[in-house]
């Protein structure tokens, strides 16, 4: 849009967009106070899409008011100025990476952390602008989240259903398998592979009960007559494609009432789809192991992110006259001494904790008390921890 209307409206300005309804420019656009409407054509999947865009001047956002608020500390920080600054800092990253909230993620390069079930770990960074004592601070931290792996839908189904080799699955899916598969793939975007370079995308709304060899839909012939045709027959006649897995179900895509069915083998999971569904216990454990970092490693990773971001070379940040210091802010602090512990017993030994730990072996509490009431809360599934095991544990604990 900016490139298309650059001569008439934007000129040499580099506007930044918040992803919703606000754009910011360093100087006012030559449109006055009236709303300006125009059409923007964006290449689509199969055909171009035309959008109507309206622009209207709203207000002036002042850096000066923000500076005065930070320096004086007496007047409230103008939130609209902080928001505009944050949008300018995030604009280029929003185009380079996959944004999720205040974080940005990119596909795995040089690492691979599968979570199982067609999911994997993507690493990225969190970014936000915050007002500090007398200046604005850029808050950056490493982050990670789960994405769906870009792969053929057949392979995705095998991961979800724990099928090692699809060629060893000659029978249709059972009802329980179909329900599990539907739960995972419903709502995801897939792209087709049988139309050459035109990778049209669809959103999955359901998985058919019947396999492609038996799933029918109303097909209108050139004569105007409507006949029932199976999905397998249609792909053979229309695309000369003999399905390899006609015994597997189809994906129903788009609107349910339109009866658009696609065989699993002609679909791929679209890349860059964040997993918003709850992770399993095993996936959560794998995620924690993959993202655990020591403080020095975390600091090194953040410094690397800053170097790669090259904020001071960002044309949009330069446009708004913003400069970012590459080094982390140093804060003076002190380490409080560990409290001295005194044990009970005859010796009344004294100990100083080291690295936050101390040794209680062969020691007594300074003042012991009688525990009259206690309870155990077990959050493990019953399959993993049976009630009789808990009862045995409590019986043994009472004897101590």
GROMACS .gro file of C-alpha atoms in nm:
model
  400
    1UNK     CA    1   0.000   0.000   0.000
    2UNK     CA    2   0.276   0.244   0.096
    3UNK     CA    3   0.470   0.171  -0.223
    4UNK     CA    4   0.162   0.199  -0.445
    5UNK     CA    5   0.050   0.535  -0.303
    6UNK     CA    6   0.397   0.672  -0.233
    7UNK     CA    7   0.385   0.953  -0.494
    8UNK     CA    8   0.038   1.078  -0.397
    9UNK     CA    9   0.034   1.037  -0.017
   10UNK     CA   10   0.341   0.901   0.159
   11UNK     CA   11   0.631   1.054  -0.032
   12UNK     CA   12   0.963   0.978   0.139
   13UNK     CA   13   0.796   0.907   0.473
   14UNK     CA   14   0.833   0.563   0.631
   15UNK     CA   15   0.508   0.500   0.821
   16UNK     CA   16   0.488   0.234   1.093
   17UNK     CA   17   0.178   0.025   1.160
   18UNK     CA   18   0.054  -0.127   1.487
   19UNK     CA   19  -0.113  -0.423   1.313
   20UNK     CA   20  -0.462  -0.300   1.403
   21UNK     CA   21  -0.581   0.044   1.293
   22UNK     CA   22  -0.309   0.302   1.366
   23UNK     CA   23  -0.021   0.423   1.151
   24UNK     CA   24   0.237   0.677   1.262
   25UNK     CA   25   0.444   0.913   1.047
   26UNK     CA   26   0.711   1.168   1.140
   27UNK     CA   27   0.528   1.446   0.955
   28UNK     CA   28   0.162   1.487   0.866
   29UNK     CA   29   0.032   1.326   0.546
   30UNK     CA   30  -0.098   1.569   0.280
   31UNK     CA   31  -0.462   1.465   0.326
   32UNK     CA   32  -0.590   1.739   0.558
   33UNK     CA   33  -0.842   1.651   0.827
   34UNK     CA   34  -1.082   1.465   0.600
   35UNK     CA   35  -1.096   1.090   0.556
   36UNK     CA   36  -0.936   0.955   0.239
   37UNK     CA   37  -1.060   0.625   0.089
   38UNK     CA   38  -0.875   0.418  -0.167
   39UNK     CA   39  -0.849   0.058  -0.286
   40UNK     CA   40  -0.549  -0.171  -0.249
   41UNK     CA   41  -0.506  -0.488  -0.457
   42UNK     CA   42  -0.316  -0.771  -0.291
   43UNK     CA   43  -0.222  -1.090  -0.480
   44UNK     CA   44  -0.426  -1.379  -0.344
   45UNK     CA   45  -0.439  -1.754  -0.380
   46UNK     CA   46  -0.587  -1.801  -0.724
   47UNK     CA   47  -0.710  -1.445  -0.767
   48UNK     CA   48  -0.623  -1.096  -0.646
   49UNK     CA   49  -0.805  -0.955  -0.345
   50UNK     CA   50  -0.922  -0.594  -0.331
   51UNK     CA   51  -0.936  -0.410   0.003
   52UNK     CA   52  -1.082  -0.071   0.083
   53UNK     CA   53  -0.855   0.138   0.306
   54UNK     CA   54  -0.951   0.459   0.484
   55UNK     CA   55  -0.697   0.702   0.634
   56UNK     CA   56  -0.786   0.994   0.859
   57UNK     CA   57  -0.569   1.227   1.064
   58UNK     CA   58  -0.629   1.171   1.434
   59UNK     CA   59  -0.376   1.345   1.660
   60UNK     CA   60  -0.019   1.458   1.717
   61UNK     CA   61   0.197   1.240   1.941
   62UNK     CA   62   0.466   1.446   2.111
   63UNK     CA   63   0.813   1.314   2.200
   64UNK     CA   64   0.866   1.638   2.394
   65UNK     CA   65   0.586   1.561   2.639
   66UNK     CA   66   0.733   1.215   2.693
   67UNK     CA   67   1.078   1.362   2.758
   68UNK     CA   68   0.943   1.618   3.004
   69UNK     CA   69   0.751   1.350   3.193
   70UNK     CA   70   1.061   1.131   3.223
   71UNK     CA   71   1.293   1.413   3.330
   72UNK     CA   72   1.060   1.582   3.578
   73UNK     CA   73   0.903   1.274   3.730
   74UNK     CA   74   0.614   1.498   3.830
   75UNK     CA   75   0.370   1.451   3.544
   76UNK     CA   76   0.219   1.124   3.415
   77UNK     CA   77   0.398   0.952   3.128
   78UNK     CA   78   0.181   0.996   2.813
   79UNK     CA   79   0.080   0.642   2.716
   80UNK     CA   80   0.011   0.738   2.355
   81UNK     CA   81   0.377   0.843   2.318
   82UNK     CA   82   0.500   0.515   2.468
   83UNK     CA   83   0.269   0.323   2.232
   84UNK     CA   84   0.395   0.511   1.926
   85UNK     CA   85   0.756   0.448   2.029
   86UNK     CA   86   0.683   0.079   2.081
   87UNK     CA   87   0.517   0.051   1.737
   88UNK     CA   88   0.818   0.214   1.569
   89UNK     CA   89   1.055  -0.027   1.745
   90UNK     CA   90   0.848  -0.332   1.646
   91UNK     CA   91   0.754  -0.245   1.287
   92UNK     CA   92   1.046  -0.406   1.100
   93UNK     CA   93   1.054  -0.710   1.330
   94UNK     CA   94   0.682  -0.765   1.262
   95UNK     CA   95   0.762  -0.801   0.892
   96UNK     CA   96   1.072  -1.019   0.939
   97UNK     CA   97   0.945  -1.263   1.200
   98UNK     CA   98   0.626  -1.435   1.315
   99UNK     CA   99   0.476  -1.212   1.587
  100UNK     CA  100   0.304  -1.369   1.890
  101UNK     CA  101   0.190  -1.109   2.140
  102UNK     CA  102   0.497  -0.903   2.227
  103UNK     CA  103   0.734  -1.175   2.107
  104UNK     CA  104   0.880  -1.259   1.767
  105UNK     CA  105   0.970  -1.607   1.644
  106UNK     CA  106   1.148  -1.754   1.343
  107UNK     CA  107   1.162  -2.110   1.201
  108UNK     CA  108   1.431  -2.338   1.347
  109UNK     CA  109   1.774  -2.297   1.188
  110UNK     CA  110   2.063  -2.502   1.319
  111UNK     CA  111   1.853  -2.663   1.589
  112UNK     CA  112   1.556  -2.896   1.610
  113UNK     CA  113   1.350  -2.964   1.921
  114UNK     CA  114   1.050  -3.185   1.835
  115UNK     CA  115   0.776  -3.207   2.094
  116UNK     CA  116   0.588  -3.496   1.935
  117UNK     CA  117   0.233  -3.488   1.806
  118UNK     CA  118   0.334  -3.271   1.508
  119UNK     CA  119   0.464  -2.989   1.730
  120UNK     CA  120   0.809  -2.837   1.772
  121UNK     CA  121   0.985  -2.562   1.970
  122UNK     CA  122   1.048  -2.224   1.808
  123UNK     CA  123   1.285  -1.980   1.977
  124UNK     CA  124   1.249  -1.605   1.956
  125UNK     CA  125   1.263  -1.291   2.165
  126UNK     CA  126   1.031  -1.074   2.369
  127UNK     CA  127   1.051  -0.698   2.314
  128UNK     CA  128   0.881  -0.404   2.481
  129UNK     CA  129   0.953  -0.037   2.551
  130UNK     CA  130   0.926   0.078   2.913
  131UNK     CA  131   0.959   0.419   3.082
  132UNK     CA  132   1.242   0.427   3.339
  133UNK     CA  133   1.382   0.691   3.577
  134UNK     CA  134   1.477   0.951   3.316
  135UNK     CA  135   1.476   0.770   2.983
  136UNK     CA  136   1.302   0.496   2.789
  137UNK     CA  137   1.434   0.143   2.822
  138UNK     CA  138   1.414  -0.143   2.572
  139UNK     CA  139   1.327  -0.468   2.747
  140UNK     CA  140   1.449  -0.777   2.558
  141UNK     CA  141   1.448  -1.140   2.667
  142UNK     CA  142   1.466  -1.478   2.498
  143UNK     CA  143   1.140  -1.668   2.462
  144UNK     CA  144   1.014  -1.997   2.324
  145UNK     CA  145   0.678  -2.143   2.232
  146UNK     CA  146   0.529  -2.439   2.047
  147UNK     CA  147   0.448  -2.429   1.675
  148UNK     CA  148   0.305  -2.690   1.444
  149UNK     CA  149   0.571  -2.847   1.227
  150UNK     CA  150   0.545  -2.774   0.853
  151UNK     CA  151   0.510  -3.121   0.703
  152UNK     CA  152   0.276  -3.337   0.493
  153UNK     CA  153  -0.057  -3.399   0.666
  154UNK     CA  154   0.002  -3.775   0.635
  155UNK     CA  155   0.316  -3.743   0.851
  156UNK     CA  156   0.132  -3.512   1.091
  157UNK     CA  157  -0.140  -3.775   1.133
  158UNK     CA  158   0.120  -4.046   1.197
  159UNK     CA  159   0.280  -3.837   1.474
  160UNK     CA  160  -0.056  -3.765   1.637
  161UNK     CA  161  -0.169  -4.128   1.625
  162UNK     CA  162   0.175  -4.283   1.695
  163UNK     CA  163   0.178  -4.467   1.360
  164UNK     CA  164   0.537  -4.558   1.276
  165UNK     CA  165   0.482  -4.646   0.911
  166UNK     CA  166   0.173  -4.536   0.718
  167UNK     CA  167   0.230  -4.817   0.466
  168UNK     CA  168   0.165  -5.061   0.752
  169UNK     CA  169  -0.178  -4.904   0.808
  170UNK     CA  170  -0.382  -5.062   0.526
  171UNK     CA  171  -0.713  -5.025   0.711
  172UNK     CA  172  -0.925  -4.711   0.758
  173UNK     CA  173  -0.884  -4.519   1.082
  174UNK     CA  174  -1.089  -4.634   1.378
  175UNK     CA  175  -1.343  -4.395   1.527
  176UNK     CA  176  -1.115  -4.321   1.822
  177UNK     CA  177  -0.821  -4.249   1.589
  178UNK     CA  178  -1.034  -4.019   1.375
  179UNK     CA  179  -1.155  -3.828   1.682
  180UNK     CA  180  -0.797  -3.779   1.807
  181UNK     CA  181  -0.679  -3.667   1.464
  182UNK     CA  182  -0.974  -3.429   1.421
  183UNK     CA  183  -0.908  -3.271   1.760
  184UNK     CA  184  -0.550  -3.188   1.660
  185UNK     CA  185  -0.593  -3.071   1.300
  186UNK     CA  186  -0.924  -2.885   1.326
  187UNK     CA  187  -0.865  -2.512   1.283
  188UNK     CA  188  -0.520  -2.549   1.123
  189UNK     CA  189  -0.430  -2.415   0.780
  190UNK     CA  190  -0.319  -2.654   0.508
  191UNK     CA  191  -0.189  -2.593   0.156
  192UNK     CA  192  -0.250  -2.819  -0.143
  193UNK     CA  193   0.023  -2.978  -0.352
  194UNK     CA  194  -0.171  -3.104  -0.655
  195UNK     CA  195  -0.210  -2.768  -0.833
  196UNK     CA  196   0.151  -2.703  -0.933
  197UNK     CA  197   0.288  -2.366  -0.820
  198UNK     CA  198  -0.049  -2.247  -0.692
  199UNK     CA  199  -0.024  -2.350  -0.325
  200UNK     CA  200  -0.375  -2.254  -0.226
  201UNK     CA  201  -0.441  -2.250   0.149
  202UNK     CA  202  -0.748  -2.368   0.338
  203UNK     CA  203  -0.854  -2.391   0.702
  204UNK     CA  204  -0.961  -2.736   0.822
  205UNK     CA  205  -1.312  -2.754   0.968
  206UNK     CA  206  -1.350  -3.131   1.003
  207UNK     CA  207  -1.226  -3.480   0.915
  208UNK     CA  208  -1.464  -3.705   0.722
  209UNK     CA  209  -1.596  -4.028   0.871
  210UNK     CA  210  -1.568  -4.207   0.538
  211UNK     CA  211  -1.243  -4.267   0.345
  212UNK     CA  212  -1.165  -4.088   0.019
  213UNK     CA  213  -1.275  -4.396  -0.177
  214UNK     CA  214  -1.628  -4.366  -0.033
  215UNK     CA  215  -1.666  -3.997   0.055
  216UNK     CA  216  -1.901  -3.840  -0.202
  217UNK     CA  217  -2.000  -3.486  -0.292
  218UNK     CA  218  -2.239  -3.333  -0.551
  219UNK     CA  219  -2.046  -3.272  -0.876
  220UNK     CA  220  -2.201  -3.052  -1.142
  221UNK     CA  221  -2.124  -3.169  -1.496
  222UNK     CA  222  -2.081  -2.945  -1.802
  223UNK     CA  223  -2.429  -3.051  -1.912
  224UNK     CA  224  -2.570  -2.899  -1.595
  225UNK     CA  225  -2.654  -3.237  -1.445
  226UNK     CA  226  -2.545  -3.302  -1.084
  227UNK     CA  227  -2.410  -3.644  -0.988
  228UNK     CA  228  -2.260  -3.794  -0.674
  229UNK     CA  229  -1.884  -3.846  -0.712
  230UNK     CA  230  -1.629  -3.988  -0.469
  231UNK     CA  231  -1.321  -3.782  -0.382
  232UNK     CA  232  -1.091  -4.056  -0.515
  233UNK     CA  233  -1.277  -4.066  -0.849
  234UNK     CA  234  -1.273  -3.687  -0.881
  235UNK     CA  235  -0.896  -3.659  -0.831
  236UNK     CA  236  -0.838  -3.938  -1.082
  237UNK     CA  237  -1.060  -3.775  -1.347
  238UNK     CA  238  -0.971  -3.410  -1.279
  239UNK     CA  239  -0.598  -3.431  -1.201
  240UNK     CA  240  -0.508  -3.781  -1.325
  241UNK     CA  241  -0.399  -3.853  -0.969
  242UNK     CA  242  -0.440  -4.207  -0.839
  243UNK     CA  243  -0.461  -4.176  -0.461
  244UNK     CA  244  -0.203  -4.381  -0.273
  245UNK     CA  245  -0.411  -4.390   0.046
  246UNK     CA  246  -0.778  -4.400  -0.062
  247UNK     CA  247  -0.862  -4.584   0.262
  248UNK     CA  248  -0.777  -4.275   0.470
  249UNK     CA  249  -1.031  -3.998   0.543
  250UNK     CA  250  -1.042  -3.654   0.382
  251UNK     CA  251  -1.004  -3.309   0.528
  252UNK     CA  252  -1.314  -3.093   0.504
  253UNK     CA  253  -1.198  -2.735   0.452
  254UNK     CA  254  -1.355  -2.391   0.431
  255UNK     CA  255  -1.722  -2.368   0.522
  256UNK     CA  256  -1.887  -2.697   0.621
  257UNK     CA  257  -2.196  -2.641   0.405
  258UNK     CA  258  -1.982  -2.614   0.088
  259UNK     CA  259  -1.863  -2.978   0.100
  260UNK     CA  260  -1.500  -2.912   0.001
  261UNK     CA  261  -1.298  -3.229   0.062
  262UNK     CA  262  -0.925  -3.285   0.021
  263UNK     CA  263  -0.736  -3.617   0.046
  264UNK     CA  264  -0.474  -3.613   0.321
  265UNK     CA  265  -0.193  -3.693   0.078
  266UNK     CA  266  -0.233  -3.370  -0.123
  267UNK     CA  267  -0.211  -3.143   0.184
  268UNK     CA  268   0.075  -2.994   0.384
  269UNK     CA  269   0.060  -2.818   0.720
  270UNK     CA  270   0.124  -2.445   0.659
  271UNK     CA  271   0.438  -2.318   0.834
  272UNK     CA  272   0.429  -2.061   1.113
  273UNK     CA  273   0.116  -2.174   1.299
  274UNK     CA  274   0.148  -2.134   1.674
  275UNK     CA  275   0.009  -2.413   1.891
  276UNK     CA  276  -0.253  -2.262   2.123
  277UNK     CA  277  -0.379  -2.597   2.247
  278UNK     CA  278  -0.259  -2.734   2.579
  279UNK     CA  279   0.065  -2.931   2.568
  280UNK     CA  280   0.076  -3.283   2.706
  281UNK     CA  281   0.282  -3.357   3.017
  282UNK     CA  282   0.561  -3.507   2.805
  283UNK     CA  283   0.560  -3.209   2.568
  284UNK     CA  284   0.574  -2.967   2.862
  285UNK     CA  285   0.870  -3.157   3.008
  286UNK     CA  286   1.050  -3.152   2.672
  287UNK     CA  287   0.981  -2.779   2.636
  288UNK     CA  288   1.129  -2.705   2.980
  289UNK     CA  289   1.444  -2.906   2.902
  290UNK     CA  290   1.487  -2.736   2.563
  291UNK     CA  291   1.451  -2.383   2.703
  292UNK     CA  292   1.643  -2.416   3.033
  293UNK     CA  293   1.944  -2.181   3.034
  294UNK     CA  294   2.189  -2.060   3.294
  295UNK     CA  295   2.208  -1.686   3.364
  296UNK     CA  296   2.539  -1.639   3.171
  297UNK     CA  297   2.401  -1.830   2.871
  298UNK     CA  298   2.084  -1.621   2.882
  299UNK     CA  299   2.288  -1.300   2.890
  300UNK     CA  300   2.498  -1.417   2.595
  301UNK     CA  301   2.184  -1.506   2.397
  302UNK     CA  302   2.026  -1.166   2.464
  303UNK     CA  303   2.347  -0.989   2.356
  304UNK     CA  304   2.345  -1.195   2.035
  305UNK     CA  305   1.982  -1.096   1.972
  306UNK     CA  306   2.072  -0.729   2.013
  307UNK     CA  307   2.360  -0.763   1.768
  308UNK     CA  308   2.147  -0.939   1.506
  309UNK     CA  309   1.861  -0.691   1.545
  310UNK     CA  310   2.087  -0.396   1.447
  311UNK     CA  311   1.835  -0.144   1.581
  312UNK     CA  312   2.048   0.156   1.490
  313UNK     CA  313   2.046   0.044   1.124
  314UNK     CA  314   1.668  -0.001   1.117
  315UNK     CA  315   1.534   0.257   0.865
  316UNK     CA  316   1.205   0.294   1.055
  317UNK     CA  317   1.381   0.357   1.386
  318UNK     CA  318   1.611   0.605   1.211
  319UNK     CA  319   1.306   0.776   1.061
  320UNK     CA  320   1.178   0.859   1.409
  321UNK     CA  321   1.518   0.972   1.539
  322UNK     CA  322   1.551   0.684   1.787
  323UNK     CA  323   1.889   0.546   1.898
  324UNK     CA  324   1.944   0.229   2.099
  325UNK     CA  325   2.247   0.150   2.313
  326UNK     CA  326   2.380  -0.195   2.229
  327UNK     CA  327   2.507  -0.284   2.577
  328UNK     CA  328   2.294  -0.398   2.868
  329UNK     CA  329   2.217  -0.144   3.138
  330UNK     CA  330   2.436  -0.195   3.444
  331UNK     CA  331   2.269  -0.167   3.783
  332UNK     CA  332   2.463  -0.139   4.109
  333UNK     CA  333   2.355  -0.391   4.369
  334UNK     CA  334   2.482  -0.583   4.668
  335UNK     CA  335   2.456  -0.943   4.780
  336UNK     CA  336   2.305  -0.983   5.126
  337UNK     CA  337   2.497  -1.216   5.359
  338UNK     CA  338   2.333  -1.552   5.421
  339UNK     CA  339   2.166  -1.584   5.763
  340UNK     CA  340   2.348  -1.799   6.019
  341UNK     CA  341   2.162  -2.114   6.124
  342UNK     CA  342   2.175  -2.267   6.470
  343UNK     CA  343   2.083  -2.632   6.515
  344UNK     CA  344   1.943  -2.796   6.826
  345UNK     CA  345   2.076  -3.086   7.029
  346UNK     CA  346   2.362  -3.085   7.278
  347UNK     CA  347   2.620  -2.917   7.058
  348UNK     CA  348   2.397  -2.634   6.932
  349UNK     CA  349   2.608  -2.630   6.614
  350UNK     CA  350   2.612  -2.320   6.392
  351UNK     CA  351   2.614  -2.334   6.011
  352UNK     CA  352   2.635  -2.076   5.732
  353UNK     CA  353   2.448  -2.171   5.411
  354UNK     CA  354   2.664  -2.199   5.100
  355UNK     CA  355   2.507  -2.133   4.758
  356UNK     CA  356   2.166  -2.138   4.925
  357UNK     CA  357   2.194  -2.489   5.076
  358UNK     CA  358   2.289  -2.642   5.409
  359UNK     CA  359   2.340  -2.996   5.544
  360UNK     CA  360   2.086  -3.128   5.796
  361UNK     CA  361   2.231  -3.479   5.820
  362UNK     CA  362   2.275  -3.581   6.183
  363UNK     CA  363   2.132  -3.248   6.301
  364UNK     CA  364   1.826  -3.157   6.506
  365UNK     CA  365   1.590  -2.861   6.483
  366UNK     CA  366   1.652  -2.586   6.738
  367UNK     CA  367   1.291  -2.605   6.852
  368UNK     CA  368   1.098  -2.914   6.750
  369UNK     CA  369   0.718  -2.910   6.734
  370UNK     CA  370   0.450  -3.174   6.715
  371UNK     CA  371   0.268  -3.194   6.380
  372UNK     CA  372  -0.092  -3.266   6.472
  373UNK     CA  373  -0.260  -3.223   6.135
  374UNK     CA  374  -0.113  -3.278   5.789
  375UNK     CA  375  -0.230  -3.375   5.441
  376UNK     CA  376  -0.099  -3.489   5.104
  377UNK     CA  377  -0.216  -3.335   4.777
  378UNK     CA  378  -0.154  -3.566   4.481
  379UNK     CA  379  -0.185  -3.411   4.134
  380UNK     CA  380  -0.064  -3.717   3.943
  381UNK     CA  381  -0.312  -3.913   3.729
  382UNK     CA  382  -0.461  -4.218   3.900
  383UNK     CA  383  -0.297  -4.446   3.643
  384UNK     CA  384   0.047  -4.327   3.756
  385UNK     CA  385  -0.019  -4.312   4.131
  386UNK     CA  386  -0.279  -4.549   4.271
  387UNK     CA  387  -0.465  -4.480   4.596
  388UNK     CA  388  -0.322  -4.783   4.777
  389UNK     CA  389   0.031  -4.658   4.703
  390UNK     CA  390  -0.053  -4.324   4.866
  391UNK     CA  391  -0.206  -4.498   5.166
  392UNK     CA  392   0.107  -4.710   5.211
  393UNK     CA  393   0.322  -4.396   5.190
  394UNK     CA  394   0.119  -4.215   5.459
  395UNK     CA  395   0.132  -4.521   5.685
  396UNK     CA  396   0.511  -4.533   5.659
  397UNK     CA  397   0.537  -4.157   5.712
  398UNK     CA  398   0.346  -4.178   6.040
  399UNK     CA  399   0.604  -4.422   6.177
  400UNK     CA  400   0.894  -4.179   6.138
   0.00000   0.00000   0.00000
